[in-house]
Short mmCIF file of C-alpha atoms and ligand atoms in Angstrom, two decimals:
data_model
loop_
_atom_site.label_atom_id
_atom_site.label_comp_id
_atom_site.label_asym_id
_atom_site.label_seq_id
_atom_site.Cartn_x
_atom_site.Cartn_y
_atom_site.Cartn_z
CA UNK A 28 0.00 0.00 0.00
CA UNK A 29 1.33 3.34 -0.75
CA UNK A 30 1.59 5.96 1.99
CA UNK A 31 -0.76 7.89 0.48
CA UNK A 32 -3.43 4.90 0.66
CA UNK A 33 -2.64 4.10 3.83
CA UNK A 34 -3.51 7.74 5.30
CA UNK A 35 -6.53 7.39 3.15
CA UNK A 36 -7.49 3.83 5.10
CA UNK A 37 -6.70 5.58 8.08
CA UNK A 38 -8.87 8.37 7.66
CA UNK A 39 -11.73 6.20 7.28
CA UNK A 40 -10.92 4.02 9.79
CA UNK A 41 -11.23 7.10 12.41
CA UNK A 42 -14.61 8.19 10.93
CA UNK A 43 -15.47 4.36 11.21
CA UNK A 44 -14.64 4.73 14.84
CA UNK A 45 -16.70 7.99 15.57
CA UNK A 46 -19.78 6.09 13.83
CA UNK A 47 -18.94 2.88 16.36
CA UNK A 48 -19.11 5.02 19.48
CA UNK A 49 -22.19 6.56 18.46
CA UNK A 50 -20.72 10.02 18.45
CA UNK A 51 -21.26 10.26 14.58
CA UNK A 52 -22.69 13.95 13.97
CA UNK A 53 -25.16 13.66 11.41
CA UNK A 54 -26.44 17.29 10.18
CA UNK A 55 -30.48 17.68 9.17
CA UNK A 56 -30.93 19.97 5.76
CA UNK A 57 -33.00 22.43 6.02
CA UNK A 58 -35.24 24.26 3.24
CA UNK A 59 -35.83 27.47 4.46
CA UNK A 60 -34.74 30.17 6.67
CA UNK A 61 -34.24 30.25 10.01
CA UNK A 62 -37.69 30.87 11.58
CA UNK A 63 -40.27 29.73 14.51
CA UNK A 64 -41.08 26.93 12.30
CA UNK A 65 -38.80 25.46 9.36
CA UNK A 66 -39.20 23.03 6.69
CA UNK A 67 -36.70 20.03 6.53
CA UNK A 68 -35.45 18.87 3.18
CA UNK A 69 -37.81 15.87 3.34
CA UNK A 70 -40.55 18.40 3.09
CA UNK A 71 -42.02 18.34 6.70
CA UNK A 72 -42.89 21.47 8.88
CA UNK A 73 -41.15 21.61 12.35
CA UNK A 74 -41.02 23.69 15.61
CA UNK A 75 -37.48 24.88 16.02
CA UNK A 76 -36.40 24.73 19.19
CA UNK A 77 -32.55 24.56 18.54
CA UNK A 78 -31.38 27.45 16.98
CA UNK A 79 -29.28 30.86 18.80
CA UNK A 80 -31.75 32.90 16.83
CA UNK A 81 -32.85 34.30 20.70
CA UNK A 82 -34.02 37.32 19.12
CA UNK A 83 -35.67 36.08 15.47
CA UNK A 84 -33.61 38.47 13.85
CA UNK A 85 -32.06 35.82 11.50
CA UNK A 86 -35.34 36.51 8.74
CA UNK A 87 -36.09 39.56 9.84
CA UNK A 88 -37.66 42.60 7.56
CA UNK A 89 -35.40 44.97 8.69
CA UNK A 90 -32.75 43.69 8.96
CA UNK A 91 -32.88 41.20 5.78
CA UNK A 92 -33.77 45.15 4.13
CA UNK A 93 -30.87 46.55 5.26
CA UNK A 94 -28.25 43.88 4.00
CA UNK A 95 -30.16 44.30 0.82
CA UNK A 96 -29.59 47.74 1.32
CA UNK A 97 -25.92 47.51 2.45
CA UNK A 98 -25.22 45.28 -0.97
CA UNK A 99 -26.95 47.90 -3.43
CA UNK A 100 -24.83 50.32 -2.10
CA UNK A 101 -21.57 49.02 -0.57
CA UNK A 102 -21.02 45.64 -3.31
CA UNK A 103 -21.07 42.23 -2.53
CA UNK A 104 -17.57 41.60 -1.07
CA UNK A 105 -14.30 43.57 -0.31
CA UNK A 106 -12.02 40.88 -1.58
CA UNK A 107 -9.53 42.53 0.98
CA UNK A 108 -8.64 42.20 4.38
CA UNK A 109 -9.00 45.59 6.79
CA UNK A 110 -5.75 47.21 6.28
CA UNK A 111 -5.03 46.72 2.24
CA UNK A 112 -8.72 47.76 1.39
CA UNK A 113 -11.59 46.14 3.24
CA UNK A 114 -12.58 48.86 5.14
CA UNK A 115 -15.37 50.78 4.07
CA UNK A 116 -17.43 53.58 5.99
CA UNK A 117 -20.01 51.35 7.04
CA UNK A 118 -17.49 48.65 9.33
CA UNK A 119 -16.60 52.20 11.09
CA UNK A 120 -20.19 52.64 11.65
CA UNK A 121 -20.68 49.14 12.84
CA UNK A 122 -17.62 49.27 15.14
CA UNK A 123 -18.44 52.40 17.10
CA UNK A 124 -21.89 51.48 17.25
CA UNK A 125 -21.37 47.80 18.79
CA UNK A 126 -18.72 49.62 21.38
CA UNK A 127 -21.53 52.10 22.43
CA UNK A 128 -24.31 49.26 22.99
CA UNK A 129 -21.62 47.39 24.93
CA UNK A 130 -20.59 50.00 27.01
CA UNK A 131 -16.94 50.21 25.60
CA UNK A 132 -14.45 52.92 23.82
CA UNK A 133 -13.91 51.10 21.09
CA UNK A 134 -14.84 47.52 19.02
CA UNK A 135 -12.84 45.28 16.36
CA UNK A 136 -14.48 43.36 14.04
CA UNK A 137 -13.81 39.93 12.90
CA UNK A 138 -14.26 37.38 10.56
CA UNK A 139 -15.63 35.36 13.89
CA UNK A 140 -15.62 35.00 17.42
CA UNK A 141 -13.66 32.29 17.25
CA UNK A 142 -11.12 34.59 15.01
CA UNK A 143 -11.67 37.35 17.77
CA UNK A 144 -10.91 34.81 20.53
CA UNK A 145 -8.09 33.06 18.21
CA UNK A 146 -6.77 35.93 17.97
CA UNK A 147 -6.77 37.85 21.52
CA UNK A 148 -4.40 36.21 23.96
CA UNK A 149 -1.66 35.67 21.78
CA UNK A 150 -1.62 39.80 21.01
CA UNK A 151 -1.88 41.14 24.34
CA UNK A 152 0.05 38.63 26.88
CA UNK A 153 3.71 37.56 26.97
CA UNK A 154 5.68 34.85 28.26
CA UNK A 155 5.72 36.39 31.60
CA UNK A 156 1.94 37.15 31.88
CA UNK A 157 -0.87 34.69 33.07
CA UNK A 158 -4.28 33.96 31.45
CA UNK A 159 -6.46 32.47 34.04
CA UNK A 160 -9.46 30.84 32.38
CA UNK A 161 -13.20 28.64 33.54
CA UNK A 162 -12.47 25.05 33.22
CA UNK A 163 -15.69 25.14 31.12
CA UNK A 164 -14.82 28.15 28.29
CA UNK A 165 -15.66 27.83 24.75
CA UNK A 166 -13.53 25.82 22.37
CA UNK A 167 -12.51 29.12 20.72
CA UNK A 168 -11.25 29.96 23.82
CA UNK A 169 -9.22 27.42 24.47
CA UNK A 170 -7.43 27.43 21.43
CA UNK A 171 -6.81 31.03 21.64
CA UNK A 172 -5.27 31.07 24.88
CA UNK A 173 -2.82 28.09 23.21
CA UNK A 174 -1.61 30.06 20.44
CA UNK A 175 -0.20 32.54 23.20
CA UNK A 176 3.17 32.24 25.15
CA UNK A 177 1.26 33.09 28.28
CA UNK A 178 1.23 31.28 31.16
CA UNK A 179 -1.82 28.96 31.83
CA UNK A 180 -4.23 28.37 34.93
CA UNK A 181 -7.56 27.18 35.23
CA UNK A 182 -9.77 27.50 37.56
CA UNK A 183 -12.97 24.72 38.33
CA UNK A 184 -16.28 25.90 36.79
CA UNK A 185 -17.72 28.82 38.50
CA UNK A 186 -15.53 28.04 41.45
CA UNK A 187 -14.91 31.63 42.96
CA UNK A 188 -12.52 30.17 45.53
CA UNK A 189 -10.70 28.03 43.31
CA UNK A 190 -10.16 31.33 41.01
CA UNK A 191 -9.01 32.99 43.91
CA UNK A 192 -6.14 30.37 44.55
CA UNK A 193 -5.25 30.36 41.04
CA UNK A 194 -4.97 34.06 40.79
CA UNK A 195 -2.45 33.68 44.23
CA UNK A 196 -0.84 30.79 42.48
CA UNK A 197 0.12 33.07 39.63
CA UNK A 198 1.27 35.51 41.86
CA UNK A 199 3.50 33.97 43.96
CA UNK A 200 5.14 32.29 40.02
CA UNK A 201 5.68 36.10 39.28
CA UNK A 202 3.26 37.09 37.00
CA UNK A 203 3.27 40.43 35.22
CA UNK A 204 -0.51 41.06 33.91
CA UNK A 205 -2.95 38.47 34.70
CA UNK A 206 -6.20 38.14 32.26
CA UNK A 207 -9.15 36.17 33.93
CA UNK A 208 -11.07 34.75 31.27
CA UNK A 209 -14.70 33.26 31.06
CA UNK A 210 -17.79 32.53 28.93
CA UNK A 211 -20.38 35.22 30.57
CA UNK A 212 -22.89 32.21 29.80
CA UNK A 213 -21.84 28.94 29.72
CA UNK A 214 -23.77 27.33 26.62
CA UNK A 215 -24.78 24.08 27.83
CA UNK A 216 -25.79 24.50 30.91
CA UNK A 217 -26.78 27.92 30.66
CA UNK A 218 -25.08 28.92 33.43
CA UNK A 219 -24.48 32.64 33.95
CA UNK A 220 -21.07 34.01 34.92
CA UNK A 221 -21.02 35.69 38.28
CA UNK A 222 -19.17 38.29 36.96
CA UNK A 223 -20.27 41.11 40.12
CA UNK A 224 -18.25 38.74 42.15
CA UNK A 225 -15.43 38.23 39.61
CA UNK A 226 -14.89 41.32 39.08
CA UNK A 227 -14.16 42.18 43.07
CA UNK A 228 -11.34 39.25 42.88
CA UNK A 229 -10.10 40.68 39.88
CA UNK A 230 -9.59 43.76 41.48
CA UNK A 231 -8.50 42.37 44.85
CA UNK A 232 -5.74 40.56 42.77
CA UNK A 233 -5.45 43.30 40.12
CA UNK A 234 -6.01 41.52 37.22
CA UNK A 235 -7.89 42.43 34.44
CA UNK A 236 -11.38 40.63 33.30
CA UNK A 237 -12.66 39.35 29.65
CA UNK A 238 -15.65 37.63 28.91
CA UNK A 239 -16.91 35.63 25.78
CA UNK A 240 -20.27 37.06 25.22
CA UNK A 241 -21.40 35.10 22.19
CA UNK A 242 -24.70 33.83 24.16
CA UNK A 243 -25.78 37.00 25.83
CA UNK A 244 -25.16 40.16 23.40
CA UNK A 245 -28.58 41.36 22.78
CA UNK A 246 -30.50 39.41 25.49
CA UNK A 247 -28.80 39.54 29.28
CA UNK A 248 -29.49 42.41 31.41
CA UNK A 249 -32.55 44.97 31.33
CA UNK A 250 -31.72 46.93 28.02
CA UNK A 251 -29.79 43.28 26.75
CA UNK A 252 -26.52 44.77 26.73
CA UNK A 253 -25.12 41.63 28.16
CA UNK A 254 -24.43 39.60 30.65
CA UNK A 255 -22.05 42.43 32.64
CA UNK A 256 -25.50 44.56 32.53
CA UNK A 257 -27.45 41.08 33.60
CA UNK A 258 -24.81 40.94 37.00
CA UNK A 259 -24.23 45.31 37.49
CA UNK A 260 -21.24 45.64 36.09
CA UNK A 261 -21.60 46.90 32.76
CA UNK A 262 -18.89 49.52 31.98
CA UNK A 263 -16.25 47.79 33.87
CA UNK A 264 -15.27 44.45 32.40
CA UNK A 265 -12.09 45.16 30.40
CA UNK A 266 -11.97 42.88 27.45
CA UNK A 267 -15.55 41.44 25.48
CA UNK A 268 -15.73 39.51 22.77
CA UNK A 269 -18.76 38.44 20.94
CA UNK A 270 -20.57 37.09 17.51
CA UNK A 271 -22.76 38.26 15.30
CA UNK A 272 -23.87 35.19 14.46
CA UNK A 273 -25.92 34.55 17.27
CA UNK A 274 -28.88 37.17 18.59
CA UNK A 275 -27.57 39.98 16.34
CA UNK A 276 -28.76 38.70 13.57
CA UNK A 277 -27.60 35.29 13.31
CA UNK A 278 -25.14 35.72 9.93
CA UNK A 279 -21.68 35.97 10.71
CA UNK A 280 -18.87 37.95 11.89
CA UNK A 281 -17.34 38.08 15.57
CA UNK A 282 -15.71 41.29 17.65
CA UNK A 283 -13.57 42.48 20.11
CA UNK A 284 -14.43 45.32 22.38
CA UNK A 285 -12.28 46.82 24.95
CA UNK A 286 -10.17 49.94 25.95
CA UNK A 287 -8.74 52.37 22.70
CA UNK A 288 -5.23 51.03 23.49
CA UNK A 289 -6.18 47.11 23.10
CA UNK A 290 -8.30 47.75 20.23
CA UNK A 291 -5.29 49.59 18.49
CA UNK A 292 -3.02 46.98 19.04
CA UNK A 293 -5.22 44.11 17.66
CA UNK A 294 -5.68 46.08 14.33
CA UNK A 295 -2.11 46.27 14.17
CA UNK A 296 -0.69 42.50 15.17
CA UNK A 297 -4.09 40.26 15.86
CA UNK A 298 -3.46 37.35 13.47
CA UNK A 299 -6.98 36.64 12.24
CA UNK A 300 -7.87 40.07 11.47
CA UNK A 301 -4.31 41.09 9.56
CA UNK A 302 -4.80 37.57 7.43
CA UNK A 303 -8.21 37.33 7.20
CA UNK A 304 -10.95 38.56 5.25
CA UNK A 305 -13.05 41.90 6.14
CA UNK A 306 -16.99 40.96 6.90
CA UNK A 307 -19.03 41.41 4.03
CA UNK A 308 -20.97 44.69 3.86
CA UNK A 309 -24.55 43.03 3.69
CA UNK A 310 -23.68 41.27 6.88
CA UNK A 311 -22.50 44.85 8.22
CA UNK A 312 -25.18 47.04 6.98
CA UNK A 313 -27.79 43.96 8.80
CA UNK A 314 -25.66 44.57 12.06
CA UNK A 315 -26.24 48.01 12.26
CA UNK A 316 -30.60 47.74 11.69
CA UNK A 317 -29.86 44.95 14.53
CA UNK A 318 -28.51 48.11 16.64
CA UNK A 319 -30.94 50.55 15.51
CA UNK A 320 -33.73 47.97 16.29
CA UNK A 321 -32.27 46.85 20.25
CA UNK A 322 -31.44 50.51 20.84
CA UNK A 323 -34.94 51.72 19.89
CA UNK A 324 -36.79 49.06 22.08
CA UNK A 325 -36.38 46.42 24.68
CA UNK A 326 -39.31 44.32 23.31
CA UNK A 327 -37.52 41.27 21.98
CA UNK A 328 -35.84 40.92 24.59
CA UNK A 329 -38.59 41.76 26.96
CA UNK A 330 -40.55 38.67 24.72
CA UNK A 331 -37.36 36.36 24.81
CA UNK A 332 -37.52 36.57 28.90
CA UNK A 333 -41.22 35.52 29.09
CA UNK A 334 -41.10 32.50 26.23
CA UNK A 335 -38.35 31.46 28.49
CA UNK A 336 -40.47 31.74 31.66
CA UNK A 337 -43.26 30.15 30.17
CA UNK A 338 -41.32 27.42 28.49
CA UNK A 339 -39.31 26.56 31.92
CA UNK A 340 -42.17 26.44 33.83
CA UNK A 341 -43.99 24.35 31.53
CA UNK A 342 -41.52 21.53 31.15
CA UNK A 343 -41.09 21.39 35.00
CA UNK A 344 -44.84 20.91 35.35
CA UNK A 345 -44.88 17.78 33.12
CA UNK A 346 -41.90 16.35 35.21
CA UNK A 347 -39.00 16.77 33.60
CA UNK A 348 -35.52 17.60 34.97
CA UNK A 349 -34.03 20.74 33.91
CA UNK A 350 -30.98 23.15 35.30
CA UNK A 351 -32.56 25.69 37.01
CA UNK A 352 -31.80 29.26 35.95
CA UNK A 353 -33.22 31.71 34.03
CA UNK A 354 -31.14 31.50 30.52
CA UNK A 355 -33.17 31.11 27.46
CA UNK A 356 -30.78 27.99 27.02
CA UNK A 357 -33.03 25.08 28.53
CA UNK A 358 -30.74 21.95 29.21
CA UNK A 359 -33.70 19.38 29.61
CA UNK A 360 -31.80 16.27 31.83
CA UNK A 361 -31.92 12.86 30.23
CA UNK A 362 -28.73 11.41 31.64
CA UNK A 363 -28.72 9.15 29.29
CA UNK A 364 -26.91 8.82 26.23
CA UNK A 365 -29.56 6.85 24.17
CA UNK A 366 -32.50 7.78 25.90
CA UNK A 367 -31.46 11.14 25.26
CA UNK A 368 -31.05 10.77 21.32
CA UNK A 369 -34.35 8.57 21.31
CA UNK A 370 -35.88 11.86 23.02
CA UNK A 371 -34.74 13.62 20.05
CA UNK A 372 -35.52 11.56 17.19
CA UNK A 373 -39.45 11.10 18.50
CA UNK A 374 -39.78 14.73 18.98
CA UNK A 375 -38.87 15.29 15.67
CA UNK A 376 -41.82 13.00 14.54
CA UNK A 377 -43.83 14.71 16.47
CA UNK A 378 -42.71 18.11 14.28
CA UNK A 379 -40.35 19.35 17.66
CA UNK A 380 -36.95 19.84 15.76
CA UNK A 381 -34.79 19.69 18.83
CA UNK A 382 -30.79 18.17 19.67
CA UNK A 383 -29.88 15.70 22.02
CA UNK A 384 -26.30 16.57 23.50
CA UNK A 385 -24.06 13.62 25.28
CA UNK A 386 -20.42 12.71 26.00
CA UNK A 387 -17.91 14.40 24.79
CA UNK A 388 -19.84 17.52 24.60
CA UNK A 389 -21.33 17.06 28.18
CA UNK A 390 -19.61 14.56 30.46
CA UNK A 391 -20.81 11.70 31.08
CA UNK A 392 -24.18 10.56 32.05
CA UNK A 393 -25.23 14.16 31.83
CA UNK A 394 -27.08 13.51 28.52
CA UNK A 395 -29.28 16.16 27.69
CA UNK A 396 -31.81 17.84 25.02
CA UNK A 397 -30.94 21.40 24.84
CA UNK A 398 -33.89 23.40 24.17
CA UNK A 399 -33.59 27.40 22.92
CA UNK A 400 -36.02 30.04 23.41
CA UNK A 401 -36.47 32.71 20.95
CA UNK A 402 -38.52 35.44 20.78
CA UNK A 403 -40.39 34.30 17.30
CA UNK A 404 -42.05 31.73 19.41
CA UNK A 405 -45.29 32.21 20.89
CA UNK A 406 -47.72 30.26 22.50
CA UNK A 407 -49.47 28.64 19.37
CA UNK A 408 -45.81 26.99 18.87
CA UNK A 409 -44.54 26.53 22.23
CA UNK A 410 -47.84 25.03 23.23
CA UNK A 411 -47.41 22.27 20.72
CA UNK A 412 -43.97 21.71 21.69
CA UNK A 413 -44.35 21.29 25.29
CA UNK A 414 -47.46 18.56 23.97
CA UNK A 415 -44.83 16.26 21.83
CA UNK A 416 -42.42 16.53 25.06
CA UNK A 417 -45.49 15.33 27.26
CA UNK A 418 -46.56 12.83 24.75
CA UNK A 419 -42.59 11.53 23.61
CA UNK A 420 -41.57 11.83 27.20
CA UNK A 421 -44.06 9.59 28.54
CA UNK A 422 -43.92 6.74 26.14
CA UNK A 423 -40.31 6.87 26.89
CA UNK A 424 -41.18 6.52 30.69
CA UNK A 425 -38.89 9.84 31.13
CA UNK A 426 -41.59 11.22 32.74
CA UNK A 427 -44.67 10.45 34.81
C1 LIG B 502 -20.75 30.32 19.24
C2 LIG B 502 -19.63 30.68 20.11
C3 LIG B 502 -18.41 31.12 19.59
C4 LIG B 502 -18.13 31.12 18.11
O1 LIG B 502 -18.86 32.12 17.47
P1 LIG B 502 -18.68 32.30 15.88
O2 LIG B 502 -18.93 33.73 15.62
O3 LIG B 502 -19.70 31.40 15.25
O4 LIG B 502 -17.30 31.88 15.55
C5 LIG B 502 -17.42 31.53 20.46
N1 LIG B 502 -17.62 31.50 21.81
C6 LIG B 502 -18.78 31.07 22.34
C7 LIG B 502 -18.95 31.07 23.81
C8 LIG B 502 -19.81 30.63 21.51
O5 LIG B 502 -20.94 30.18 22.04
#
């Protein structure tokens, strides 16, 4: 066999092995756009009940007009990155605009947030600096903070006093700056950073704090700033990054927003942004209606937080397990691996288009179906969901 064949076999043979342990990831095609209901490719009509489209922006009006808009009169693509000539009057717009909503001086956009994480660490923090990060972060994360030379702790989920010995640890190994880093919500538990308390350790220890957004932009806290509105301390977290490819619209694109001084220096050495494309105007000029729409009025948000309500309450009734909390992300306890994906598969019979999530991506007998709220659901499709999970949850003698 020549080399080249036997990567080839290999290959296969480690697909072959995902498929054996179950862990396959098989991906459903859908026909339409994102909305409160979508048609599968097999022609069927389902509730969606998986998507981060919190605040139905992904179809909407406005916002679909104004990347119409945004192509008509600022083209289809840049075919440059930022600093050659990708930067047009409207990703100004955008940037100052996402730094005001987020309470910052100034924002960077990126291809992605997992560019804008990808890219962070490895910019600001040298050898002799410490990044001191949730056990739990986002892949994105993760990788960032090993493409930089800093030095690495971790700290146990949400464990305030194990971030506290961390952040000593670091000190007493010399440390110059130290970066505490976490998700401000944790996507599958939906567990919300307690950043009000973070913060005071960061200070006490006099180390700066950055969060990963990417599930709370639009939503968390009164006017859905975020989550550092959600937990009082909006104006004083030093480094955010975020997506636009969640709540704001649900396209792509990811940012960076911080002091004037780190933005500067991530336009000028930030790896993904210096080799990577600019974002494409339509997905720029739909940012900006996103804006103008959250800025003008709280509603979706306002809507988001009482599907949630409704939605939590009404699982618990029928019996089911769920982590408590008040995130529009509903982690709906299975344990099981199976049982969990059987869950899944009979919802989506019963038209309830929904994930099952189990080991690796939760540990072990933590099997789950993770349920998100948006606020393009109403009662006439969230009353019909919470049905099939009555009806599939019983016959699965998940529930009583
Ligand atoms: C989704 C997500 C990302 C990646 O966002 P993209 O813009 O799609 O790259 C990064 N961090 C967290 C916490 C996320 O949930």
């Amino acid at each position: 066999m020549s080399s080249a064949e036997a990567f080839y076999a290999s290959i296969r043979a480690e697909v072959d092995a995902i498929r054996d342990a179950g862990l396959y990831k098989r991906e459903r095609i859908i026909a339409t756009p994102q909305g409160a209901t979508i048609r599968t490719a097999d022609g069927r009509e389902v509730i969606n009940l998986c998507a981060n489209n919190y605040l139905g922006l992904s179809s909407h009006p406005k916002v679909m007009e104004a990347a119409h808009a945004a192509l008509r009169t600022h083209g289809y693509g840049m075919s440059s990155v930022r600093f050659i000539c990708g930067t047009q009057d409207v990703h100004k717009e955008l940037e100052a605009r996402l730094a005001s909503f987020l309470g910052t001086e100034d924002t960077i956009l990126y291809g992605s947030a997992f560019d804008a994480n990808g890219g962070l660490f490895e910019t600001l923090l040298g050898p002799e600096d410490a990044v001191i990060s949730d056990e739990l972060n986002h892949a994105s994360i993760i990788d960032g903070i090993r493409l930089s030379k800093a030095r690495r702790y971790r700290y146990k989920h949400n464990d305030l006093d194990d971030l506290r010995a961390q952040l000593e640890q670091a000190d007493v190994e010399g440390a110059r700056f130290k970066l505490v880093f976490s998700d401000g919500v944790f996507s599958m538990d939906g567990t919300v950073a307690r950043l009000d308390e973070i913060r005071k350790i960061c200070d006490d220890h006099g180390a700066l704090l950055g969060i990963d957004e990417c599930h709370a932009t639009g939503f968390m806290g009164k006017r859905g700033r975020g989550t550092h509105e959600a937990r009082g301390v909006f104006g004083k977290i030093d480094i955010i990054t975020g997506t636009l490819g969640k709540a704001l619209g649900g396209a792509s694109g990811g940012f960076t927003a911080a002091r004037k001084e780190v933005v500067e220096l991530l336009r000028q050495r930030s790896r993904p942004y210096l080799f990577s494309n600019t974002v494409a105007p339509a997905i720029v000029g739909g940012s900006i209606a996103v804006l103008d729409l959250l800025e003008a009025s709280t509603e979706l948000r306002d809507r988001l937080e009482q599907n949630t309500k409704f939605f939590r309450d009404g699982i618990v009734k029928l019996g089911y397990d769920i982590k408590p909390g008040d995130h529009p992300i509903v982690p709906i306890m299975v344990y099981d691996a199976e049982k969990a994906q059987k869950l899944a598969d009979r919802l989506l019979e019963l038209g309830v288009y929904v994930v099952g999530f189990f080991y690796p991506v939760v540990p072990k007998g933590q099997a789950r179906i993770r349920v998100q709220m948006s606020a393009i659901h109403d009662e006439s499709t969230l009353r019909p969901a919470l049905d099939a999970f009555a009806q599939a949850g019983r016959e699965l003698g998940l529930i009583p």
